[in-house]
Amino acid sequence: MKNIIELQNIHVSFDGETILDHFNLNIRDKEFVTLLGPSGCGKTTSLRAIAGFVQPQAGKVLFEGKDITKLPPHKRQVNTVFQRYALFSHYNVFENIAFGLRISKTPEKEIKERVHEMLALVNLKGFENRNVAQLSGGQQQRVAIARALVNNPKVLLLDEPLAALDLKLRKGMQNELLRIQRQMGITFVYVTHDQEEALTMSDTVVVMKDGLIQQIGTPEDIYNEPTNPFVADFIGESNILPGTMLKDYLVEFEGVEFPCVDAGFGENVAVDVVVRPEDIKIREPEEEALHGVVETVTFKGVHYEMMVRSANYLWKIHSITCREPGTKIGMKIIPEYIHIMAKEAGTAN
Amino acid sequence: MKKHLIAVPYYVWAVVFIAVPLLMIGYCAFTDASGAFTLENIQQITKYWPVMLRSLLYAAVATACCLVIGYLLAYCMAQQSERTKTVLMILLMLPMWISFVLRTQAMQDLLDLVQNWLKAAGIDLQVRNNALAVVLGLIYNYLPFMVLPIYTSLEKLDKRVIEAAEDLGANRFNVFRKVILPLTMPGVGSGIIMVFVPTISTFVVSEKLGGAKFNLIGNVIQEQFLQVYNPNVGAAISLVMLVLILFILIIFSFLDDETKEGLL
Ligand SMILES: Nc1ncnc2c1ncn2[C@@H]1O[C@H](COP(=O)(O)OP(=O)(O)O)[C@@H](O)[C@H]1O
Ligand SMILES: [Mg+2]
């Protein structure tokens, strides 16, 4: 598949403060890409660079291979669903959605058809004459989406579109957004700080921190093979502990040698080891080489969360069975669940 | 109960300085010097139709000019950095700290100065004592009353709504026409009222800059009270003006925002 958007070596700074640095991102046509990262890491800024509201000091923005870095927002074939909607309060629902069509001087009959099509798409039939201020948050969100989609953009940019909605509504809207993306067959670039949202919705996740891309990959890649402790920690919960790569496919941590699936780190190299809490199986102490003592148990609904102390590390374990605090247990970790990360320069622990 | 008590001074104020004078004007307008009821004062109004019409015309022209200049000024101000905004705001307000009469006198002297220069340069052009000077004086004096409400509504405008319009393909002109202007109509409305109402009844500006030839209705009323000593006719004219202005404002407030935009 070809790239519809390419960000090449983008550099953005405000008042001398670097916001985005060496930002390289290729977005393929019809892909659902999510920019994920903590608040203030530059997600909105990257989206605004694509939309044209931010002029990068260096680097290029390509759209279908053409350089659009200098093109003003109103000439770009992308549309945005803004954080907190930014609807036109002086227009009703119909006129909000029709805005883009009126600008392009579309015939009245076609405007009517297109707006009603959009209203059906976002499940707002019969709302055309409503005042936008009278709509609920979820309904305003739908208007914002319909308004952005009416121009048939090739790319839709969505900046934390669901952040202001409550949990239940958010789940429903996630599914609807996916449905809309499939139905329209266009590219979505989605911004969120919610890792679960990113993992469930995306084809590709871009994890960001302090204006730098940490990792780009499928949700499975990001979850199972985080490239550094930040990603591992940000995406779900993790046990991250120091270890030594003895040789290819063999790692040592907490005084125990484990077979693993990673290679190419060299021999006797210090590394970080990542194990997800749900990937540790509880066994009898005599069955396993790695032992620990249960310190606390918390019921979390679907599973129990146990904190288990081994020689030098306090493990977090998720399990549907639980052991009393004080119990000595064995911990089984199969090779596929052991993720090895090279130690980052300057973060030795 | 407490709220009512706090409002008492205001009620007293309103009765003493608003209701009583209005009633007195009403009373005077329909009585003669001896206090007997008469319609003669009101009937005299016909004599002053031309002046009234001129007042209306000048006020309308001055308001329209203030609107155009004021909107541009407010728009430019709103684009500036916070520091520049403060400086511009002080510059705009500074002349208003000087007495209205003094300001207009200064304008008269300035125009006379220009007149002398023109004469020295051999150009025969009347710069004072004409309609243009009066309207210019009105614009100069009342411009801040137009700028302030428009500036306030521009400041309140959500910048993201403007970006949303650009995002949907609107160029600068369309952003202005379809988003900024409609959303600042409340400011435009108060600006128009705050300029139109005082300009239609002013007498200082026309006296200083118009000579005797370009009297406005304010001058006539002042004349009746202070020179001719006929407060009954003065009151009658005031009453008619009051009703006229009220009528115009009511019509104006009944127009919806779209029609107002159309008028602009
Ligand atoms: N117009 C601006 N002027 C100055 N600083 C800005 C501007 N826009 C964003 N920033 C700064 O850039 C950083 C990244 O912001 P943003 O892209 O909005 O992050 P995110 O969307 O990931 O929360 C923040 O520290 C923010 O304060
Ligand atoms: Mg943001």
XYZ file of C-alpha atoms and ligand atoms in Angstrom:
641
model
C 0.000 0.000 0.000
C 1.201 3.497 -0.766
C 1.796 6.219 1.772
C -0.865 8.910 1.832
C 0.968 11.101 4.345
C 4.642 11.303 5.077
C 6.172 13.410 7.791
C 9.871 13.764 7.069
C 12.259 14.940 9.746
C 9.763 17.412 11.185
C 11.104 19.855 13.724
C 8.748 22.148 15.627
C 9.666 24.481 18.454
C 7.675 27.180 20.242
C 9.603 30.035 21.870
C 12.846 28.111 21.496
C 11.431 25.041 23.211
C 11.581 21.916 21.077
C 8.163 20.256 20.800
C 8.767 17.786 17.957
C 12.198 16.543 16.936
C 13.304 14.339 14.045
C 9.704 13.336 13.606
C 9.399 10.735 10.848
C 6.123 9.026 10.169
C 4.636 7.313 7.142
C 0.899 6.806 7.094
C -0.503 4.333 4.601
C -3.752 4.823 2.718
C -6.894 3.618 4.545
C -4.933 2.915 7.694
C -6.097 3.642 11.248
C -3.058 5.212 12.871
C -3.018 6.289 16.489
C -0.617 8.742 18.069
C -0.344 7.673 21.684
C 1.516 9.347 24.488
C 1.161 11.212 27.757
C -0.317 14.696 27.807
C 2.046 17.347 26.468
C 4.166 14.960 24.391
C 3.322 16.693 21.113
C 0.413 14.658 19.730
C -1.787 17.650 18.954
C 1.172 19.488 17.471
C 1.903 16.646 15.038
C -1.744 16.551 14.009
C -1.721 20.318 13.487
C 1.373 19.974 11.320
C -0.590 17.602 9.073
C -3.632 19.912 9.036
C -1.476 22.963 8.335
C -2.002 24.931 11.537
C 1.613 24.477 12.590
C 4.490 25.431 10.297
C 7.452 23.159 11.078
C 10.804 24.965 11.293
C 12.367 22.075 9.412
C 11.225 18.981 7.581
C 8.520 18.216 5.057
C 4.903 17.140 5.035
C 3.980 15.066 1.983
C 0.454 14.273 0.876
C 0.191 11.569 -1.786
C 3.858 12.201 -2.509
C 3.432 15.969 -3.028
C 5.073 18.489 -0.710
C 2.301 20.384 1.111
C 4.468 21.859 3.871
C 3.705 25.432 2.787
C 0.053 24.860 1.861
C -2.454 26.712 4.108
C -5.029 24.592 6.000
C -7.987 25.494 3.776
C -6.232 24.038 0.728
C -5.367 20.681 2.292
C -7.468 17.601 1.602
C -7.572 16.572 5.226
C -10.245 17.420 7.777
C -10.069 17.574 11.527
C -12.325 16.579 14.391
C -11.135 19.026 17.014
C -10.557 18.381 20.672
C -13.836 19.493 22.324
C -15.553 19.758 18.920
C -15.303 23.522 18.116
C -18.776 23.550 16.535
C -20.272 26.739 15.067
C -22.654 27.915 17.768
C -24.451 30.319 15.391
C -25.520 27.516 13.071
C -27.860 24.591 13.642
C -26.829 20.988 13.125
C -27.655 21.028 9.407
C -25.668 24.206 8.724
C -22.719 22.992 10.778
C -22.462 19.894 8.637
C -23.184 21.802 5.414
C -20.428 24.365 6.102
C -17.741 22.756 3.959
C -20.155 22.151 1.084
C -21.364 25.758 1.125
C -17.776 26.968 1.007
C -17.176 24.866 -2.100
C -20.423 26.246 -3.605
C -22.073 22.850 -3.929
C -25.598 22.958 -5.432
C -28.351 23.162 -2.798
C -29.889 19.828 -3.757
C -26.603 18.004 -3.384
C -25.949 19.723 -0.040
C -29.262 18.381 1.261
C -28.451 14.873 0.087
C -24.922 14.862 1.461
C -25.905 16.292 4.852
C -28.656 13.710 5.254
C -26.234 10.982 4.257
C -23.846 12.217 6.959
C -26.620 12.476 9.556
C -27.482 8.851 8.843
C -23.827 7.844 9.037
C -23.423 9.289 12.537
C -26.924 8.237 13.698
C -28.314 11.762 14.042
C -31.314 11.550 11.720
C -33.962 14.080 12.642
C -31.533 16.402 14.450
C -30.917 18.784 11.536
C -32.766 21.757 12.999
C -31.414 21.439 16.518
C -29.286 24.113 18.056
C -25.822 22.622 18.645
C -25.652 24.045 22.174
C -28.655 21.892 23.129
C -26.950 18.625 22.171
C -25.259 16.264 24.598
C -21.488 15.782 24.451
C -21.863 12.577 22.460
C -24.209 14.191 19.960
C -21.939 17.212 19.511
C -19.137 14.763 18.846
C -21.187 13.160 16.081
C -21.896 16.528 14.509
C -18.177 17.314 14.574
C -17.422 14.015 12.834
C -20.158 14.502 10.224
C -18.998 18.065 9.580
C -15.442 16.869 8.968
C -16.468 13.926 6.767
C -18.906 15.771 4.510
C -16.077 17.090 2.313
C -14.986 13.517 1.536
C -11.499 13.994 2.907
C -8.908 11.342 2.158
C -7.615 11.666 5.689
C -9.527 12.420 8.859
C -7.573 13.768 11.821
C -9.143 13.173 15.224
C -7.728 14.882 18.309
C -8.791 12.990 21.451
C -12.363 12.875 20.133
C -13.692 10.752 22.965
C -11.758 12.214 25.898
C -14.705 14.298 27.136
C -17.212 11.414 27.082
C -17.950 9.039 29.931
C -16.645 5.496 29.831
C -19.729 3.746 28.520
C -20.372 6.270 25.754
C -16.688 6.111 24.863
C -16.801 2.358 24.261
C -19.824 2.751 22.009
C -18.244 5.594 20.048
C -15.028 3.606 19.581
C -16.974 0.962 17.716
C -18.863 3.559 15.721
C -15.679 5.318 14.675
C -14.248 2.018 13.473
C -17.474 1.344 11.560
C -17.347 4.804 9.980
C -13.715 4.355 8.999
C -14.452 1.018 7.297
C -17.590 2.380 5.648
C -15.896 5.504 4.264
C -12.696 3.642 3.424
C -10.432 6.516 4.406
C -7.362 7.051 6.550
C -7.848 7.989 10.200
C -5.092 9.635 12.209
C -6.245 9.402 15.774
C -4.783 11.034 18.859
C -5.301 9.670 22.346
C -3.534 9.342 25.661
C -5.574 6.229 26.479
C -3.475 3.164 25.710
C -6.424 0.783 25.788
C -8.261 2.877 23.209
C -5.138 2.911 21.043
C -4.661 -0.841 21.232
C -8.276 -1.783 20.502
C -8.846 0.590 17.580
C -5.639 0.940 15.602
C -3.890 -0.763 12.726
C -0.725 1.072 13.718
C 0.196 2.702 17.012
C 2.807 5.448 17.294
C 4.031 5.810 20.856
C 5.418 9.263 21.635
C 7.246 10.844 24.545
C 8.574 14.401 24.800
C 8.168 14.999 21.056
C 10.109 11.901 20.071
C 8.647 8.761 18.532
C 9.410 5.836 20.815
C 7.982 3.009 18.759
C 5.801 2.422 15.715
C 4.045 -0.890 15.257
C 0.860 -2.927 15.321
C -0.912 -3.034 18.689
C 0.408 -6.584 19.174
C 3.977 -5.487 18.443
C 3.754 -2.558 20.787
C 2.251 -4.636 23.536
C 4.389 -7.728 23.191
C 7.653 -6.260 22.003
C 8.069 -2.832 23.575
C 11.396 -1.384 22.492
C 12.133 0.476 25.706
C 11.001 0.679 29.323
C 8.898 3.779 28.640
C 6.762 1.980 26.063
C 6.563 -1.115 28.225
C 5.409 0.925 31.165
C 3.035 3.178 29.231
C 1.346 0.341 27.363
C -0.325 -1.701 30.036
C 1.309 -2.712 33.276
C 4.713 -4.290 33.308
C 7.345 -5.824 35.479
C 10.583 -4.219 34.340
C 13.727 -5.472 36.017
C 17.446 -5.631 35.294
C 18.906 -8.823 33.890
C 21.872 -10.157 31.976
C 21.772 -11.600 28.492
C 24.146 -14.562 28.956
C 24.114 -15.511 25.290
C 21.566 -15.712 22.474
C 18.274 -17.175 23.734
C 19.386 -17.295 27.374
C 18.777 -14.566 29.949
C 19.394 -14.380 33.692
C 17.412 -12.334 36.200
C 16.793 -12.676 39.925
C 19.545 -15.283 39.995
C 17.675 -17.649 37.691
C 18.462 -18.535 34.062
C 15.566 -18.470 31.616
C 15.417 -19.538 27.996
C 14.033 -16.724 25.839
C 13.346 -15.918 22.190
C 15.658 -12.908 21.808
C 19.089 -12.912 20.239
C 21.696 -10.488 18.990
C 22.463 -8.630 22.207
C 25.915 -10.260 22.634
C 27.182 -12.239 25.605
C 26.949 -11.162 29.245
C 25.273 -7.873 28.395
C 23.164 -5.999 30.947
C 19.582 -5.619 29.693
C 16.111 -4.751 30.919
C 13.640 -7.582 31.131
C 9.913 -6.972 30.701
C 7.264 -9.434 31.848
C 3.547 -8.614 31.763
C 1.678 -9.284 35.023
C -0.727 -11.681 33.293
C 2.120 -13.687 31.774
C 3.366 -15.059 35.062
C 1.819 -18.380 36.090
C 1.558 -19.332 39.733
C 2.994 -22.759 40.555
C 4.117 -24.644 43.662
C 7.553 -23.454 44.883
C 9.226 -26.807 44.252
C 8.070 -26.818 40.603
C 9.871 -23.609 39.574
C 13.323 -22.081 40.010
C 11.972 -18.557 40.560
C 10.349 -18.166 43.965
C 8.542 -15.394 45.757
C 6.365 -14.635 48.751
C 2.917 -13.088 48.285
C 2.747 -9.708 50.028
C -0.670 -8.312 49.082
C -3.718 -9.447 47.179
C -6.271 -7.101 45.605
C -9.450 -8.161 43.841
C -9.725 -6.306 40.496
C -12.950 -7.692 39.074
C -11.794 -9.997 36.298
C -8.631 -11.039 38.123
C -6.646 -10.739 41.329
C -3.589 -8.548 41.523
C -0.836 -9.944 43.715
C 2.394 -8.288 44.736
C 5.030 -10.989 45.107
C 8.526 -10.415 46.567
C 11.438 -12.392 45.141
C 15.133 -11.890 46.049
C 15.476 -8.357 44.679
C 12.237 -7.491 42.960
C 8.581 -6.931 43.793
C 6.512 -8.591 41.076
C 3.028 -7.662 39.999
C 1.028 -10.746 38.994
C -2.493 -10.901 37.543
C -4.225 -14.216 37.999
C -7.751 -15.572 38.248
C -6.701 -17.726 41.195
C -5.247 -16.197 44.305
C -2.885 -17.145 47.137
C -3.006 -15.853 50.689
C -0.435 -13.218 51.693
C 2.602 -14.939 53.205
C 2.363 -17.951 50.894
C 5.541 -18.979 49.110
C 4.939 -19.573 45.405
C 6.831 -20.600 42.283
C 6.607 -18.367 39.211
C 6.535 -19.839 35.725
C 7.412 -17.617 32.765
C 7.586 -19.213 29.327
C 10.207 -17.944 26.829
C 7.668 -16.137 24.588
C 6.595 -13.920 27.489
C 10.071 -12.689 28.341
C 10.823 -9.451 26.495
C 14.392 -8.233 26.415
C 15.238 -4.542 25.911
C 18.682 -3.041 25.461
C 19.533 -0.731 28.363
C 19.093 2.892 27.394
C 22.163 5.056 27.701
C 21.952 7.053 30.914
C 19.134 5.058 32.451
C 21.189 2.360 34.196
C 19.440 1.195 37.316
C -35.039 40.259 51.187
C -31.441 41.437 51.605
C -31.037 41.799 47.880
C -33.998 44.133 47.818
C -32.382 46.300 50.488
C -29.162 46.563 48.501
C -31.151 47.679 45.479
C -32.929 50.480 47.350
C -30.330 53.209 46.616
C -30.586 52.309 42.952
C -34.372 52.562 42.985
C -34.136 55.956 44.663
C -31.605 57.041 42.064
C -33.739 55.760 39.222
C -36.833 57.531 40.504
C -35.121 60.854 41.248
C -32.940 61.099 38.153
C -34.786 59.087 35.514
C -38.495 58.718 36.250
C -39.121 62.218 37.657
C -37.318 64.081 34.831
C -39.161 61.978 32.255
C -42.502 62.793 33.875
C -41.533 66.470 33.994
C -40.697 66.429 30.302
C -44.033 64.769 29.617
C -45.828 67.347 31.736
C -44.064 70.335 30.183
C -44.580 69.057 26.669
C -48.348 69.120 27.052
C -48.761 72.379 29.014
C -48.182 76.055 28.268
C -46.342 78.599 30.424
C -49.408 78.986 32.698
C -49.659 75.247 33.227
C -52.806 74.702 31.158
C -53.076 71.666 28.879
C -52.192 72.300 25.230
C -51.106 70.438 22.097
C -49.497 73.523 20.612
C -45.953 72.566 21.646
C -46.195 69.226 19.908
C -47.679 70.869 16.836
C -44.681 73.206 16.649
C -42.502 70.170 15.953
C -43.249 70.388 12.254
C -40.989 73.443 12.107
C -38.073 71.296 13.204
C -38.483 68.330 10.870
C -35.517 69.360 8.670
C -33.196 69.628 11.695
C -34.449 66.342 13.038
C -33.903 64.667 9.702
C -30.406 66.108 9.509
C -29.645 64.841 13.026
C -30.830 61.394 12.047
C -28.785 61.442 8.864
C -25.589 62.656 10.556
C -25.989 60.140 13.365
C -26.561 57.337 10.879
C -23.559 58.288 8.758
C -21.334 58.717 11.813
C -22.488 55.363 13.204
C -21.857 53.619 9.894
C -18.354 55.128 9.643
C -17.633 54.242 13.268
C -18.749 50.693 12.542
C -16.400 50.229 9.595
C -13.413 51.963 11.202
C -14.201 50.535 14.639
C -14.489 46.946 13.412
C -11.209 47.182 11.514
C -9.501 48.718 14.527
C -10.920 46.167 16.959
C -10.005 43.334 14.593
C -6.407 44.518 14.260
C -6.142 45.051 18.018
C -7.392 41.545 18.751
C -4.632 40.082 16.543
C -1.809 41.688 18.529
C 0.250 40.231 21.357
C -1.001 40.792 24.904
C 1.465 43.654 25.481
C 0.568 45.504 22.308
C -3.124 45.008 23.089
C -2.704 46.756 26.439
C -0.807 49.656 24.870
C -3.386 50.079 22.089
C -6.219 49.909 24.589
C -4.646 52.692 26.678
C -4.113 54.790 23.549
C -7.759 54.310 22.643
C -9.027 55.194 26.113
C -6.625 58.063 26.812
C -8.582 60.788 24.939
C -11.730 59.747 26.802
C -10.164 60.882 30.071
C -10.238 64.433 28.717
C -13.468 66.388 28.856
C -15.701 65.977 25.840
C -16.072 69.728 25.390
C -12.346 70.282 25.629
C -11.644 67.587 23.068
C -14.097 69.100 20.632
C -12.675 72.572 21.238
C -9.225 71.157 20.470
C -10.554 69.708 17.259
C -12.014 73.078 16.341
C -8.650 74.757 16.920
C -6.866 72.071 14.952
C -9.213 72.474 12.007
C -8.689 76.243 12.161
C -4.951 75.644 12.063
C -5.371 73.518 8.966
C -7.584 76.244 7.511
C -4.799 78.798 7.966
C -2.217 76.549 6.352
C -4.493 75.946 3.409
C -5.054 79.658 3.028
C -1.307 80.307 3.178
C -0.838 77.674 0.483
C -3.451 79.443 -1.600
C -6.032 76.677 -1.439
C -9.565 77.867 -0.936
C -11.230 75.039 0.957
C -13.624 75.314 3.860
C -12.564 72.737 6.487
C -14.814 73.846 9.329
C -18.453 74.872 9.591
C -19.638 72.202 7.244
C -21.341 68.846 7.446
C -18.111 66.922 7.000
C -16.500 68.591 10.026
C -19.532 67.770 12.188
C -19.615 64.126 11.118
C -15.847 63.845 11.576
C -16.229 65.272 15.065
C -18.928 62.739 15.867
C -16.818 59.870 14.561
C -13.760 61.023 16.478
C -15.638 61.379 19.749
C -17.690 58.198 19.631
C -15.327 55.746 17.932
C -14.168 54.159 21.226
C -17.778 53.273 22.065
C -17.872 51.211 18.888
C -14.427 49.664 19.287
C -14.848 48.460 22.864
C -17.876 46.136 22.530
C -16.642 44.747 19.200
C -13.169 44.187 20.609
C -14.660 42.403 23.615
C -16.703 40.053 21.460
C -13.681 39.369 19.228
C -11.625 38.534 22.304
C -14.305 36.117 23.499
C -14.272 34.338 20.140
C -12.967 30.771 20.355
C -9.886 30.569 18.108
C -10.542 26.899 17.466
C -13.817 27.722 15.739
C -11.854 29.839 13.274
C -9.463 26.964 12.731
C -12.411 24.631 12.209
C -13.666 26.897 9.424
C -10.231 27.030 7.773
C -10.009 23.285 8.103
C -13.286 22.938 6.201
C -11.886 24.946 3.309
C -12.783 28.539 4.154
C -10.297 31.185 3.050
C -9.768 34.323 5.132
C -12.690 36.157 3.576
C -15.094 33.270 4.148
C -13.842 32.749 7.687
C -14.643 36.375 8.383
C -18.022 36.409 6.655
C -19.308 33.060 7.876
C -17.789 32.757 11.327
C -16.167 35.862 12.799
C -18.788 38.420 11.768
C -21.852 36.409 12.844
C -20.250 35.497 16.150
C -19.395 39.130 16.889
C -22.847 40.490 15.980
C -23.769 41.058 19.656
C -20.758 43.387 19.961
C -21.684 45.139 16.730
C -25.239 45.602 18.011
C -24.194 47.227 21.282
C -21.621 49.329 19.438
C -24.270 50.698 17.082
C -26.588 51.580 19.947
C -23.815 53.125 22.024
C -22.784 55.378 19.126
C -26.140 56.110 17.502
C -28.041 57.189 20.611
C -25.587 59.843 21.854
C -24.692 61.122 18.361
C -28.330 61.825 17.489
C -28.754 64.112 20.504
C -25.364 65.817 20.772
C -25.084 69.595 20.515
C -21.481 70.323 21.478
C -19.964 68.899 18.302
C -22.312 70.686 15.935
C -21.898 73.943 17.823
C -18.105 73.887 17.772
C -17.496 72.357 14.363
C -20.601 73.201 12.387
C -20.870 76.904 13.134
C -24.463 78.042 13.382
C -25.406 76.589 10.018
C -25.338 72.920 10.818
C -27.423 72.783 13.953
C -28.618 69.436 15.146
C -31.756 68.761 17.123
C -29.688 68.873 20.322
C -28.858 72.508 19.589
C -32.513 73.344 19.067
C -33.502 71.807 22.392
C -30.659 73.570 24.191
C -31.707 76.845 22.528
C -35.312 76.457 23.641
C -34.310 75.862 27.241
C -31.399 78.292 27.629
C -31.909 81.068 25.089
C -35.550 81.323 24.088
C -36.673 80.311 27.580
C -39.451 78.175 26.194
C -38.985 74.910 28.093
C -42.390 73.639 26.927
C -41.352 73.482 23.274
C -37.954 72.119 24.309
C -39.658 69.363 26.277
C -41.967 68.598 23.367
C -39.053 68.177 20.960
C -37.204 66.024 23.519
C -40.265 63.828 23.903
C -40.658 63.333 20.183
C -36.948 62.507 19.852
C -37.234 60.054 22.711
C -40.108 58.245 21.049
C -38.293 58.280 17.704
C -35.079 56.784 19.128
C -37.046 54.206 21.075
C -38.884 53.276 17.899
C -35.643 52.864 15.934
C -34.063 50.757 18.697
C -37.108 48.518 18.898
C -37.076 47.931 15.148
C -33.327 47.284 15.350
C -33.673 44.742 18.124
C -36.404 42.917 16.236
C -34.132 42.338 13.257
C -32.455 38.977 13.616
C -28.720 38.663 13.271
C -28.876 37.470 9.690
C -30.771 40.524 8.491
C -28.319 42.737 10.332
C -25.450 40.994 8.576
C -27.270 41.515 5.318
C -27.552 45.236 6.066
C -23.832 45.422 6.684
N 1.003 27.466 20.257
C 1.846 27.044 21.220
N 2.708 27.893 21.792
C 3.567 27.478 22.748
N 3.649 26.211 23.196
C 2.804 25.305 22.669
C 1.862 25.673 21.655
N 1.162 24.561 21.317
C 1.652 23.564 22.084
N 2.628 24.004 22.892
C 3.414 23.179 23.829
O 3.840 22.045 23.134
C 3.817 20.900 23.963
C 3.056 19.790 23.276
O 1.721 20.177 23.162
P 0.641 19.272 22.458
O 1.085 18.963 21.080
O -0.649 19.974 22.606
O 0.665 17.968 23.346
P -0.420 16.819 23.499
O -1.471 17.005 22.471
O 0.359 15.567 23.313
O -0.949 16.911 24.884
C 3.215 21.342 25.274
O 4.252 21.494 26.206
C 2.566 22.664 24.961
O 2.631 23.511 26.074
Mg -3.556 17.454 22.798
